[in-house]
Amino acid sequence: EILFPGGHILEINAVLAMQGLKVQEEDRSDYNSYSQALPQINLTWKWPLLVKSSFHNLIFTPLVGTSLAGNKKHYDVFENTFDEVNISNVFSNNRSISPYNVESGKRIFYGFHLDGYNASKNIYHLALGESVELTEPRTRLDCSGLKYKRSNLVGALDIFFNSNLTFSSSASYSRKHSKCTQIEAGINYSNAIFSTHIMWFKGKQCLYNPFKVKQDKVDESKAQKKYKGISFNTSYRINPRTKISGGLILGNRSDAINQTDKADSGKLKLLKYGAALHFENECAKVSVRYDRINKRGGDLRPDGIFRVVIHLKKFG
């Protein structure tokens, strides 16, 4: 990161990822064995500007960046045409759903962040941006927001009512269809002992099959679904070392692959619920969790998952 006179900031980083795939099957596979090195260089310019007013102060930060990498010759199980653009990755060097990949191709991204302050207290945060492919984009689904050279316009708005209560929202807007294809909004309350989060969501989702390679020939009507629902999560700290948490998700189960229950596809149903016990001391973190996922349709049946996770901080 380089700071220039006038407050201009230039961020520079380079990445080199190496990956390979070895296929051994009696029948012909969609995959081919390969190995490759994937270099990438990223440049981002930012210019935070302080604007003072009689009501509050705000920091307006425009930014422009570029991500430059070679085009991949192969698909792999971690990256596919169903990667989605959202506010967390439109300003990022990598849009892949996997943190282990380097994004292929060349693109620029631009937008701004806006933070409002009352004295030293942050009262809101607004972000807006999009990206443009500089190389021929891979065939992608419409619901990904990346089907065309210019991505969907994505944004996020957070309002901080006080140190405990926050409203958060994000959306992806398609100029092609003149509507939001994805939207989320929620309220979060937290203090030293108790926290709860409620979020409403709606949009279109790409159905991801990590073992299907020829995604450029996919039928969009069978590879994406509409979704909507609400999630609820809460936690309570029993003592400084012990905490319990739980949550549930209500949503629709309709999709383009299994629509045996079309008349009921718009109703919200209990999709997932679970609870956990967390313990922590100077040496380790221990979590015991149970989740119930109500999968239905075809050969799918409700499934329960029990996990015990032990994280050792130090030995001795």
PDB file of C-alpha atoms in Angstrom:
ATOM      1  CA  GLU A   1       0.000   0.000   0.000  1.00  0.00           C
ATOM      2  CA  ILE A   2       1.458   3.371  -1.089  1.00  0.00           C
ATOM      3  CA  LEU A   3       0.259   6.739   0.271  1.00  0.00           C
ATOM      4  CA  PHE A   4       0.668   9.702  -2.094  1.00  0.00           C
ATOM      5  CA  PRO A   5       0.364  13.458  -1.378  1.00  0.00           C
ATOM      6  CA  GLY A   6      -3.245  14.622  -1.167  1.00  0.00           C
ATOM      7  CA  GLY A   7      -4.418  11.408   0.462  1.00  0.00           C
ATOM      8  CA  HIS A   8      -4.358   9.189  -2.633  1.00  0.00           C
ATOM      9  CA  ILE A   9      -3.837   5.500  -1.822  1.00  0.00           C
ATOM     10  CA  LEU A  10      -2.546   2.861  -4.239  1.00  0.00           C
ATOM     11  CA  GLU A  11      -2.774  -0.793  -3.270  1.00  0.00           C
ATOM     12  CA  ILE A  12      -0.646  -3.294  -5.201  1.00  0.00           C
ATOM     13  CA  ASN A  13      -0.473  -7.038  -4.745  1.00  0.00           C
ATOM     14  CA  ALA A  14       0.550 -10.042  -6.781  1.00  0.00           C
ATOM     15  CA  VAL A  15      -0.623 -13.637  -6.416  1.00  0.00           C
ATOM     16  CA  LEU A  16       0.739 -16.901  -7.792  1.00  0.00           C
ATOM     17  CA  ALA A  17      -1.439 -19.974  -7.370  1.00  0.00           C
ATOM     18  CA  MET A  18      -0.595 -23.469  -8.585  1.00  0.00           C
ATOM     19  CA  GLN A  19      -3.106 -26.237  -9.112  1.00  0.00           C
ATOM     20  CA  GLY A  20      -3.464 -29.548 -10.862  1.00  0.00           C
ATOM     21  CA  LEU A  21      -5.854 -32.405 -11.447  1.00  0.00           C
ATOM     22  CA  LYS A  22      -5.075 -36.064 -12.100  1.00  0.00           C
ATOM     23  CA  VAL A  23      -7.906 -38.167 -13.553  1.00  0.00           C
ATOM     24  CA  GLN A  24      -7.864 -41.959 -13.521  1.00  0.00           C
ATOM     25  CA  GLU A  25     -11.109 -43.565 -14.692  1.00  0.00           C
ATOM     26  CA  GLU A  26     -11.977 -46.567 -16.828  1.00  0.00           C
ATOM     27  CA  ASP A  27     -14.686 -44.648 -18.630  1.00  0.00           C
ATOM     28  CA  ARG A  28     -14.058 -41.379 -20.411  1.00  0.00           C
ATOM     29  CA  SER A  29     -14.305 -38.412 -18.042  1.00  0.00           C
ATOM     30  CA  ASP A  30     -15.356 -34.816 -18.636  1.00  0.00           C
ATOM     31  CA  TYR A  31     -12.154 -33.869 -16.829  1.00  0.00           C
ATOM     32  CA  ASN A  32      -8.673 -33.982 -18.322  1.00  0.00           C
ATOM     33  CA  SER A  33      -5.532 -34.267 -16.235  1.00  0.00           C
ATOM     34  CA  TYR A  34      -3.695 -30.956 -16.069  1.00  0.00           C
ATOM     35  CA  SER A  35      -1.420 -28.738 -14.018  1.00  0.00           C
ATOM     36  CA  GLN A  36      -0.934 -24.984 -14.271  1.00  0.00           C
ATOM     37  CA  ALA A  37       0.469 -21.909 -12.567  1.00  0.00           C
ATOM     38  CA  LEU A  38      -1.924 -18.939 -12.296  1.00  0.00           C
ATOM     39  CA  PRO A  39      -0.320 -15.507 -11.812  1.00  0.00           C
ATOM     40  CA  GLN A  40      -2.392 -12.413 -11.033  1.00  0.00           C
ATOM     41  CA  ILE A  41      -1.606  -8.754 -10.366  1.00  0.00           C
ATOM     42  CA  ASN A  42      -4.057  -6.324  -8.747  1.00  0.00           C
ATOM     43  CA  LEU A  43      -4.064  -2.518  -8.537  1.00  0.00           C
ATOM     44  CA  THR A  44      -6.583  -0.428  -6.589  1.00  0.00           C
ATOM     45  CA  TRP A  45      -6.700   3.372  -6.267  1.00  0.00           C
ATOM     46  CA  LYS A  46      -8.620   5.014  -3.394  1.00  0.00           C
ATOM     47  CA  TRP A  47      -9.034   8.645  -2.356  1.00  0.00           C
ATOM     48  CA  PRO A  48     -10.805   9.176   1.012  1.00  0.00           C
ATOM     49  CA  LEU A  49     -12.356  12.655   1.143  1.00  0.00           C
ATOM     50  CA  LEU A  50     -13.656  14.268   4.348  1.00  0.00           C
ATOM     51  CA  VAL A  51     -16.817  16.356   3.901  1.00  0.00           C
ATOM     52  CA  LYS A  52     -17.952  18.394   6.916  1.00  0.00           C
ATOM     53  CA  SER A  53     -21.450  19.717   7.523  1.00  0.00           C
ATOM     54  CA  SER A  54     -23.419  21.195  10.400  1.00  0.00           C
ATOM     55  CA  PHE A  55     -25.300  17.901  10.882  1.00  0.00           C
ATOM     56  CA  HIS A  56     -22.545  15.315  10.571  1.00  0.00           C
ATOM     57  CA  ASN A  57     -19.269  14.531   8.859  1.00  0.00           C
ATOM     58  CA  LEU A  58     -18.858  11.991   6.118  1.00  0.00           C
ATOM     59  CA  ILE A  59     -15.966  10.268   4.396  1.00  0.00           C
ATOM     60  CA  PHE A  60     -16.505   9.705   0.670  1.00  0.00           C
ATOM     61  CA  THR A  61     -14.066   7.201  -0.861  1.00  0.00           C
ATOM     62  CA  PRO A  62     -14.156   6.663  -4.630  1.00  0.00           C
ATOM     63  CA  LEU A  63     -12.122   3.727  -5.890  1.00  0.00           C
ATOM     64  CA  VAL A  64     -11.015   2.191  -9.168  1.00  0.00           C
ATOM     65  CA  GLY A  65      -9.163  -1.083  -9.518  1.00  0.00           C
ATOM     66  CA  THR A  66      -8.072  -3.719 -11.973  1.00  0.00           C
ATOM     67  CA  SER A  67      -7.446  -7.434 -11.725  1.00  0.00           C
ATOM     68  CA  LEU A  68      -5.161  -8.898 -14.413  1.00  0.00           C
ATOM     69  CA  ALA A  69      -4.671 -12.630 -14.922  1.00  0.00           C
ATOM     70  CA  GLY A  70      -4.340 -15.094 -17.755  1.00  0.00           C
ATOM     71  CA  ASN A  71      -7.380 -16.952 -19.014  1.00  0.00           C
ATOM     72  CA  LYS A  72      -7.654 -20.483 -17.666  1.00  0.00           C
ATOM     73  CA  LYS A  73      -7.502 -23.399 -20.047  1.00  0.00           C
ATOM     74  CA  HIS A  74      -9.308 -25.762 -17.703  1.00  0.00           C
ATOM     75  CA  TYR A  75     -12.297 -25.852 -15.406  1.00  0.00           C
ATOM     76  CA  ASP A  76     -11.827 -27.181 -11.906  1.00  0.00           C
ATOM     77  CA  VAL A  77     -14.098 -28.367  -9.115  1.00  0.00           C
ATOM     78  CA  PHE A  78     -13.710 -25.160  -7.104  1.00  0.00           C
ATOM     79  CA  GLU A  79     -14.519 -22.557  -9.758  1.00  0.00           C
ATOM     80  CA  ASN A  80     -17.385 -22.612 -12.219  1.00  0.00           C
ATOM     81  CA  THR A  81     -19.786 -20.460 -14.215  1.00  0.00           C
ATOM     82  CA  PHE A  82     -22.076 -20.134 -11.207  1.00  0.00           C
ATOM     83  CA  ASP A  83     -19.843 -17.710  -9.269  1.00  0.00           C
ATOM     84  CA  GLU A  84     -21.964 -14.767  -8.181  1.00  0.00           C
ATOM     85  CA  VAL A  85     -21.147 -11.085  -7.895  1.00  0.00           C
ATOM     86  CA  ASN A  86     -22.035  -9.364  -4.627  1.00  0.00           C
ATOM     87  CA  ILE A  87     -20.895  -6.460  -2.496  1.00  0.00           C
ATOM     88  CA  SER A  88     -18.285  -8.578  -0.737  1.00  0.00           C
ATOM     89  CA  ASN A  89     -16.365  -9.380  -3.908  1.00  0.00           C
ATOM     90  CA  VAL A  90     -17.049  -6.700  -6.536  1.00  0.00           C
ATOM     91  CA  PHE A  91     -14.225  -4.614  -5.001  1.00  0.00           C
ATOM     92  CA  SER A  92     -12.116  -7.700  -4.371  1.00  0.00           C
ATOM     93  CA  ASN A  93      -9.274  -9.189  -6.368  1.00  0.00           C
ATOM     94  CA  ASN A  94     -11.041 -12.541  -6.499  1.00  0.00           C
ATOM     95  CA  ARG A  95     -14.673 -13.329  -7.262  1.00  0.00           C
ATOM     96  CA  SER A  96     -14.289 -17.084  -7.100  1.00  0.00           C
ATOM     97  CA  ILE A  97     -16.429 -18.975  -4.613  1.00  0.00           C
ATOM     98  CA  SER A  98     -13.232 -20.710  -3.489  1.00  0.00           C
ATOM     99  CA  PRO A  99     -10.475 -18.826  -1.626  1.00  0.00           C
ATOM    100  CA  TYR A 100      -7.926 -21.157  -3.242  1.00  0.00           C
ATOM    101  CA  ASN A 101      -8.371 -19.921  -6.797  1.00  0.00           C
ATOM    102  CA  VAL A 102      -7.053 -17.028  -8.809  1.00  0.00           C
ATOM    103  CA  GLU A 103      -9.758 -15.462 -10.942  1.00  0.00           C
ATOM    104  CA  SER A 104      -9.130 -15.831 -14.648  1.00  0.00           C
ATOM    105  CA  GLY A 105      -9.222 -13.007 -17.177  1.00  0.00           C
ATOM    106  CA  LYS A 106      -8.929  -9.249 -16.887  1.00  0.00           C
ATOM    107  CA  ARG A 107     -11.433  -6.776 -15.476  1.00  0.00           C
ATOM    108  CA  ILE A 108     -11.772  -3.346 -13.920  1.00  0.00           C
ATOM    109  CA  PHE A 109     -14.018  -2.493 -10.981  1.00  0.00           C
ATOM    110  CA  TYR A 110     -15.162   0.868  -9.666  1.00  0.00           C
ATOM    111  CA  GLY A 111     -17.496   2.378  -7.115  1.00  0.00           C
ATOM    112  CA  PHE A 112     -17.454   4.196  -3.807  1.00  0.00           C
ATOM    113  CA  HIS A 113     -17.812   3.855  -0.046  1.00  0.00           C
ATOM    114  CA  LEU A 114     -19.627   6.474   2.036  1.00  0.00           C
ATOM    115  CA  ASP A 115     -19.363   6.596   5.841  1.00  0.00           C
ATOM    116  CA  GLY A 116     -21.328   9.043   7.965  1.00  0.00           C
ATOM    117  CA  TYR A 117     -20.176  10.104  11.432  1.00  0.00           C
ATOM    118  CA  ASN A 118     -21.717  12.027  14.307  1.00  0.00           C
ATOM    119  CA  ALA A 119     -18.632  13.122  16.246  1.00  0.00           C
ATOM    120  CA  SER A 120     -16.607   9.886  16.336  1.00  0.00           C
ATOM    121  CA  LYS A 121     -19.654   7.600  16.105  1.00  0.00           C
ATOM    122  CA  ASN A 122     -20.257   5.810  12.792  1.00  0.00           C
ATOM    123  CA  ILE A 123     -23.969   6.214  11.950  1.00  0.00           C
ATOM    124  CA  TYR A 124     -24.186   4.675   8.460  1.00  0.00           C
ATOM    125  CA  HIS A 125     -22.162   2.989   5.727  1.00  0.00           C
ATOM    126  CA  LEU A 126     -23.079   2.895   2.027  1.00  0.00           C
ATOM    127  CA  ALA A 127     -21.205   1.064  -0.750  1.00  0.00           C
ATOM    128  CA  LEU A 128     -21.980   0.842  -4.457  1.00  0.00           C
ATOM    129  CA  GLY A 129     -20.015  -0.641  -7.341  1.00  0.00           C
ATOM    130  CA  GLU A 130     -19.746  -2.842 -10.421  1.00  0.00           C
ATOM    131  CA  SER A 131     -17.110  -4.462 -12.608  1.00  0.00           C
ATOM    132  CA  VAL A 132     -16.450  -4.675 -16.355  1.00  0.00           C
ATOM    133  CA  GLU A 133     -14.779  -7.609 -18.103  1.00  0.00           C
ATOM    134  CA  LEU A 134     -11.835  -6.631 -20.324  1.00  0.00           C
ATOM    135  CA  THR A 135     -11.592 -10.091 -21.877  1.00  0.00           C
ATOM    136  CA  GLU A 136     -14.394 -12.152 -23.350  1.00  0.00           C
ATOM    137  CA  PRO A 137     -16.407 -13.316 -20.317  1.00  0.00           C
ATOM    138  CA  ARG A 138     -17.109 -16.998 -19.789  1.00  0.00           C
ATOM    139  CA  THR A 139     -20.686 -18.120 -20.312  1.00  0.00           C
ATOM    140  CA  ARG A 140     -22.497 -17.613 -17.019  1.00  0.00           C
ATOM    141  CA  LEU A 141     -26.025 -17.785 -15.717  1.00  0.00           C
ATOM    142  CA  ASP A 142     -28.164 -14.671 -15.642  1.00  0.00           C
ATOM    143  CA  CYS A 143     -28.767 -14.916 -11.899  1.00  0.00           C
ATOM    144  CA  SER A 144     -25.023 -14.713 -11.207  1.00  0.00           C
ATOM    145  CA  GLY A 145     -24.947 -11.021 -12.155  1.00  0.00           C
ATOM    146  CA  LEU A 146     -21.910 -11.788 -14.357  1.00  0.00           C
ATOM    147  CA  LYS A 147     -23.535 -12.955 -17.596  1.00  0.00           C
ATOM    148  CA  TYR A 148     -22.673  -9.764 -19.494  1.00  0.00           C
ATOM    149  CA  LYS A 149     -19.432  -7.813 -19.802  1.00  0.00           C
ATOM    150  CA  ARG A 150     -20.715  -5.295 -17.258  1.00  0.00           C
ATOM    151  CA  SER A 151     -21.770  -6.938 -14.019  1.00  0.00           C
ATOM    152  CA  ASN A 152     -24.874  -6.216 -11.988  1.00  0.00           C
ATOM    153  CA  LEU A 153     -24.730  -3.077  -9.889  1.00  0.00           C
ATOM    154  CA  VAL A 154     -24.295  -4.205  -6.280  1.00  0.00           C
ATOM    155  CA  GLY A 155     -24.693  -2.192  -3.103  1.00  0.00           C
ATOM    156  CA  ALA A 156     -24.935  -2.384   0.652  1.00  0.00           C
ATOM    157  CA  LEU A 157     -26.381  -0.106   3.327  1.00  0.00           C
ATOM    158  CA  ASP A 158     -25.700  -0.385   7.061  1.00  0.00           C
ATOM    159  CA  ILE A 159     -27.335   1.902   9.627  1.00  0.00           C
ATOM    160  CA  PHE A 160     -25.892   1.948  13.156  1.00  0.00           C
ATOM    161  CA  PHE A 161     -28.641   3.101  15.512  1.00  0.00           C
ATOM    162  CA  ASN A 162     -26.379   2.649  18.536  1.00  0.00           C
ATOM    163  CA  SER A 163     -23.518   0.407  19.646  1.00  0.00           C
ATOM    164  CA  ASN A 164     -25.934  -2.523  20.023  1.00  0.00           C
ATOM    165  CA  LEU A 165     -28.516  -2.178  17.236  1.00  0.00           C
ATOM    166  CA  THR A 166     -27.717  -2.312  13.506  1.00  0.00           C
ATOM    167  CA  PHE A 167     -29.715  -2.531  10.276  1.00  0.00           C
ATOM    168  CA  SER A 168     -27.899  -4.193   7.359  1.00  0.00           C
ATOM    169  CA  SER A 169     -28.949  -4.721   3.743  1.00  0.00           C
ATOM    170  CA  SER A 170     -27.478  -5.586   0.351  1.00  0.00           C
ATOM    171  CA  ALA A 171     -28.797  -5.931  -3.184  1.00  0.00           C
ATOM    172  CA  SER A 172     -27.792  -6.853  -6.727  1.00  0.00           C
ATOM    173  CA  TYR A 173     -29.488  -4.789  -9.469  1.00  0.00           C
ATOM    174  CA  SER A 174     -29.773  -5.985 -13.091  1.00  0.00           C
ATOM    175  CA  ARG A 175     -29.968  -3.224 -15.703  1.00  0.00           C
ATOM    176  CA  LYS A 176     -30.960  -5.847 -18.275  1.00  0.00           C
ATOM    177  CA  HIS A 177     -34.155  -6.637 -16.361  1.00  0.00           C
ATOM    178  CA  SER A 178     -34.486  -3.302 -14.496  1.00  0.00           C
ATOM    179  CA  LYS A 179     -34.944  -4.979 -11.124  1.00  0.00           C
ATOM    180  CA  CYS A 180     -33.097  -6.348  -8.116  1.00  0.00           C
ATOM    181  CA  THR A 181     -32.245 -10.006  -8.665  1.00  0.00           C
ATOM    182  CA  GLN A 182     -31.046 -10.467  -5.075  1.00  0.00           C
ATOM    183  CA  ILE A 183     -31.875  -8.568  -1.908  1.00  0.00           C
ATOM    184  CA  GLU A 184     -31.190  -9.107   1.792  1.00  0.00           C
ATOM    185  CA  ALA A 185     -32.160  -7.044   4.824  1.00  0.00           C
ATOM    186  CA  GLY A 186     -31.802  -7.697   8.522  1.00  0.00           C
ATOM    187  CA  ILE A 187     -31.632  -6.372  12.064  1.00  0.00           C
ATOM    188  CA  ASN A 188     -28.883  -7.294  14.502  1.00  0.00           C
ATOM    189  CA  TYR A 189     -28.847  -6.656  18.250  1.00  0.00           C
ATOM    190  CA  SER A 190     -25.917  -7.599  20.469  1.00  0.00           C
ATOM    191  CA  ASN A 191     -24.455  -6.858  23.870  1.00  0.00           C
ATOM    192  CA  ALA A 192     -21.891  -8.542  26.097  1.00  0.00           C
ATOM    193  CA  ILE A 193     -24.289 -11.374  27.021  1.00  0.00           C
ATOM    194  CA  PHE A 194     -26.992 -11.715  24.362  1.00  0.00           C
ATOM    195  CA  SER A 195     -27.194 -11.324  20.600  1.00  0.00           C
ATOM    196  CA  THR A 196     -29.856 -11.961  17.970  1.00  0.00           C
ATOM    197  CA  HIS A 197     -30.023 -11.518  14.211  1.00  0.00           C
ATOM    198  CA  ILE A 198     -33.066 -11.647  11.896  1.00  0.00           C
ATOM    199  CA  MET A 199     -32.594 -11.489   8.116  1.00  0.00           C
ATOM    200  CA  TRP A 200     -35.057 -11.565   5.208  1.00  0.00           C
ATOM    201  CA  PHE A 201     -33.825 -12.610   1.758  1.00  0.00           C
ATOM    202  CA  LYS A 202     -35.171 -13.013  -1.765  1.00  0.00           C
ATOM    203  CA  GLY A 203     -33.745 -13.571  -5.228  1.00  0.00           C
ATOM    204  CA  LYS A 204     -32.485 -16.092  -7.762  1.00  0.00           C
ATOM    205  CA  GLN A 205     -29.830 -18.650  -6.972  1.00  0.00           C
ATOM    206  CA  CYS A 206     -27.445 -20.576  -9.213  1.00  0.00           C
ATOM    207  CA  LEU A 207     -27.619 -24.323  -8.651  1.00  0.00           C
ATOM    208  CA  TYR A 208     -23.983 -25.351  -8.308  1.00  0.00           C
ATOM    209  CA  ASN A 209     -22.810 -28.803  -9.391  1.00  0.00           C
ATOM    210  CA  PRO A 210     -19.064 -28.980  -8.662  1.00  0.00           C
ATOM    211  CA  PHE A 211     -18.642 -32.157 -10.717  1.00  0.00           C
ATOM    212  CA  LYS A 212     -20.199 -30.878 -13.949  1.00  0.00           C
ATOM    213  CA  VAL A 213     -17.575 -29.366 -16.220  1.00  0.00           C
ATOM    214  CA  LYS A 214     -19.381 -28.266 -19.368  1.00  0.00           C
ATOM    215  CA  GLN A 215     -21.332 -25.507 -17.647  1.00  0.00           C
ATOM    216  CA  ASP A 216     -21.282 -23.285 -20.754  1.00  0.00           C
ATOM    217  CA  LYS A 217     -23.927 -25.558 -22.308  1.00  0.00           C
ATOM    218  CA  VAL A 218     -26.211 -25.522 -19.312  1.00  0.00           C
ATOM    219  CA  ASP A 219     -29.956 -24.848 -19.637  1.00  0.00           C
ATOM    220  CA  GLU A 220     -30.690 -21.781 -17.488  1.00  0.00           C
ATOM    221  CA  SER A 221     -34.273 -22.897 -16.854  1.00  0.00           C
ATOM    222  CA  LYS A 222     -32.914 -26.005 -15.120  1.00  0.00           C
ATOM    223  CA  ALA A 223     -29.876 -24.467 -13.427  1.00  0.00           C
ATOM    224  CA  GLN A 224     -31.293 -21.647 -11.342  1.00  0.00           C
ATOM    225  CA  LYS A 225     -34.145 -21.217  -8.909  1.00  0.00           C
ATOM    226  CA  LYS A 226     -36.080 -18.488  -7.166  1.00  0.00           C
ATOM    227  CA  TYR A 227     -35.720 -18.387  -3.419  1.00  0.00           C
ATOM    228  CA  LYS A 228     -37.057 -16.413  -0.492  1.00  0.00           C
ATOM    229  CA  GLY A 229     -37.078 -16.799   3.248  1.00  0.00           C
ATOM    230  CA  ILE A 230     -36.107 -15.555   6.664  1.00  0.00           C
ATOM    231  CA  SER A 231     -33.377 -16.649   9.059  1.00  0.00           C
ATOM    232  CA  PHE A 232     -33.133 -16.219  12.822  1.00  0.00           C
ATOM    233  CA  ASN A 233     -29.995 -16.692  14.940  1.00  0.00           C
ATOM    234  CA  THR A 234     -29.384 -15.993  18.608  1.00  0.00           C
ATOM    235  CA  SER A 235     -26.737 -16.633  21.258  1.00  0.00           C
ATOM    236  CA  TYR A 236     -26.477 -16.293  25.020  1.00  0.00           C
ATOM    237  CA  ARG A 237     -23.303 -16.181  27.100  1.00  0.00           C
ATOM    238  CA  ILE A 238     -23.774 -18.223  30.279  1.00  0.00           C
ATOM    239  CA  ASN A 239     -20.440 -17.147  31.717  1.00  0.00           C
ATOM    240  CA  PRO A 240     -17.190 -15.696  30.352  1.00  0.00           C
ATOM    241  CA  ARG A 241     -16.155 -19.119  29.021  1.00  0.00           C
ATOM    242  CA  THR A 242     -19.433 -20.727  27.956  1.00  0.00           C
ATOM    243  CA  LYS A 243     -21.976 -19.712  25.330  1.00  0.00           C
ATOM    244  CA  ILE A 244     -25.019 -21.355  23.744  1.00  0.00           C
ATOM    245  CA  SER A 245     -26.420 -20.515  20.307  1.00  0.00           C
ATOM    246  CA  GLY A 246     -29.215 -21.572  18.013  1.00  0.00           C
ATOM    247  CA  GLY A 247     -30.956 -20.690  14.806  1.00  0.00           C
ATOM    248  CA  LEU A 248     -33.420 -21.633  12.106  1.00  0.00           C
ATOM    249  CA  ILE A 249     -34.152 -20.881   8.459  1.00  0.00           C
ATOM    250  CA  LEU A 250     -37.618 -20.643   6.904  1.00  0.00           C
ATOM    251  CA  GLY A 251     -37.767 -20.674   3.116  1.00  0.00           C
ATOM    252  CA  ASN A 252     -39.262 -22.130  -0.043  1.00  0.00           C
ATOM    253  CA  ARG A 253     -38.093 -25.405  -1.504  1.00  0.00           C
ATOM    254  CA  SER A 254     -39.068 -24.812  -5.124  1.00  0.00           C
ATOM    255  CA  ASP A 255     -36.364 -25.257  -7.747  1.00  0.00           C
ATOM    256  CA  ALA A 256     -36.031 -25.913 -11.458  1.00  0.00           C
ATOM    257  CA  ILE A 257     -34.860 -29.498 -11.032  1.00  0.00           C
ATOM    258  CA  ASN A 258     -37.551 -30.819  -8.691  1.00  0.00           C
ATOM    259  CA  GLN A 259     -40.934 -29.121  -8.977  1.00  0.00           C
ATOM    260  CA  THR A 260     -43.270 -31.885  -7.888  1.00  0.00           C
ATOM    261  CA  ASP A 261     -44.891 -29.494  -5.433  1.00  0.00           C
ATOM    262  CA  LYS A 262     -45.431 -26.419  -7.615  1.00  0.00           C
ATOM    263  CA  ALA A 263     -48.665 -25.390  -5.922  1.00  0.00           C
ATOM    264  CA  ASP A 264     -46.874 -25.204  -2.584  1.00  0.00           C
ATOM    265  CA  SER A 265     -43.565 -23.775  -3.811  1.00  0.00           C
ATOM    266  CA  GLY A 266     -44.274 -20.255  -2.582  1.00  0.00           C
ATOM    267  CA  LYS A 267     -44.919 -21.192   1.050  1.00  0.00           C
ATOM    268  CA  LEU A 268     -42.214 -20.836   3.676  1.00  0.00           C
ATOM    269  CA  LYS A 269     -41.185 -24.076   5.332  1.00  0.00           C
ATOM    270  CA  LEU A 270     -38.701 -24.981   8.033  1.00  0.00           C
ATOM    271  CA  LEU A 271     -35.548 -25.740   6.047  1.00  0.00           C
ATOM    272  CA  LYS A 272     -32.926 -25.909   8.783  1.00  0.00           C
ATOM    273  CA  TYR A 273     -32.562 -25.547  12.546  1.00  0.00           C
ATOM    274  CA  GLY A 274     -29.794 -26.207  15.013  1.00  0.00           C
ATOM    275  CA  ALA A 275     -28.175 -25.436  18.356  1.00  0.00           C
ATOM    276  CA  ALA A 276     -24.641 -25.391  19.730  1.00  0.00           C
ATOM    277  CA  LEU A 277     -22.647 -25.207  22.940  1.00  0.00           C
ATOM    278  CA  HIS A 278     -19.338 -23.328  22.890  1.00  0.00           C
ATOM    279  CA  PHE A 279     -16.634 -23.481  25.547  1.00  0.00           C
ATOM    280  CA  GLU A 280     -13.328 -21.609  25.593  1.00  0.00           C
ATOM    281  CA  ASN A 281     -10.374 -21.316  27.966  1.00  0.00           C
ATOM    282  CA  GLU A 282      -6.730 -20.349  27.669  1.00  0.00           C
ATOM    283  CA  CYS A 283      -5.772 -23.560  25.887  1.00  0.00           C
ATOM    284  CA  ALA A 284      -8.642 -24.532  23.608  1.00  0.00           C
ATOM    285  CA  LYS A 285     -12.000 -23.783  22.001  1.00  0.00           C
ATOM    286  CA  VAL A 286     -14.607 -26.547  21.946  1.00  0.00           C
ATOM    287  CA  SER A 287     -17.904 -26.472  20.032  1.00  0.00           C
ATOM    288  CA  VAL A 288     -20.617 -29.116  20.114  1.00  0.00           C
ATOM    289  CA  ARG A 289     -23.290 -28.547  17.463  1.00  0.00           C
ATOM    290  CA  TYR A 290     -26.330 -30.303  16.012  1.00  0.00           C
ATOM    291  CA  ASP A 291     -28.091 -29.220  12.796  1.00  0.00           C
ATOM    292  CA  ARG A 292     -31.205 -30.641  11.175  1.00  0.00           C
ATOM    293  CA  ILE A 293     -31.623 -30.038   7.435  1.00  0.00           C
ATOM    294  CA  ASN A 294     -35.048 -30.791   5.985  1.00  0.00           C
ATOM    295  CA  LYS A 295     -34.111 -31.978   2.511  1.00  0.00           C
ATOM    296  CA  ARG A 296     -37.002 -33.384   0.499  1.00  0.00           C
ATOM    297  CA  GLY A 297     -37.633 -34.403  -3.081  1.00  0.00           C
ATOM    298  CA  GLY A 298     -36.529 -37.415  -5.094  1.00  0.00           C
ATOM    299  CA  ASP A 299     -34.125 -39.477  -2.980  1.00  0.00           C
ATOM    300  CA  LEU A 300     -33.497 -36.636  -0.515  1.00  0.00           C
ATOM    301  CA  ARG A 301     -34.592 -37.070   3.082  1.00  0.00           C
ATOM    302  CA  PRO A 302     -34.209 -34.938   6.245  1.00  0.00           C
ATOM    303  CA  ASP A 303     -30.673 -35.200   7.540  1.00  0.00           C
ATOM    304  CA  GLY A 304     -29.146 -34.531  10.969  1.00  0.00           C
ATOM    305  CA  ILE A 305     -25.516 -33.473  11.436  1.00  0.00           C
ATOM    306  CA  PHE A 306     -23.674 -33.673  14.758  1.00  0.00           C
ATOM    307  CA  ARG A 307     -20.277 -31.959  15.035  1.00  0.00           C
ATOM    308  CA  VAL A 308     -17.597 -31.669  17.711  1.00  0.00           C
ATOM    309  CA  VAL A 309     -14.847 -29.171  16.886  1.00  0.00           C
ATOM    310  CA  ILE A 310     -11.761 -28.742  19.070  1.00  0.00           C
ATOM    311  CA  HIS A 311      -9.395 -25.866  18.373  1.00  0.00           C
ATOM    312  CA  LEU A 312      -6.132 -25.969  20.346  1.00  0.00           C
ATOM    313  CA  LYS A 313      -4.691 -22.527  21.060  1.00  0.00           C
ATOM    314  CA  LYS A 314      -1.466 -23.712  22.660  1.00  0.00           C
ATOM    315  CA  PHE A 315       0.170 -26.753  24.167  1.00  0.00           C
ATOM    316  CA  GLY A 316       1.398 -27.093  27.746  1.00  0.00           C
TER     317      GLY A 316
END
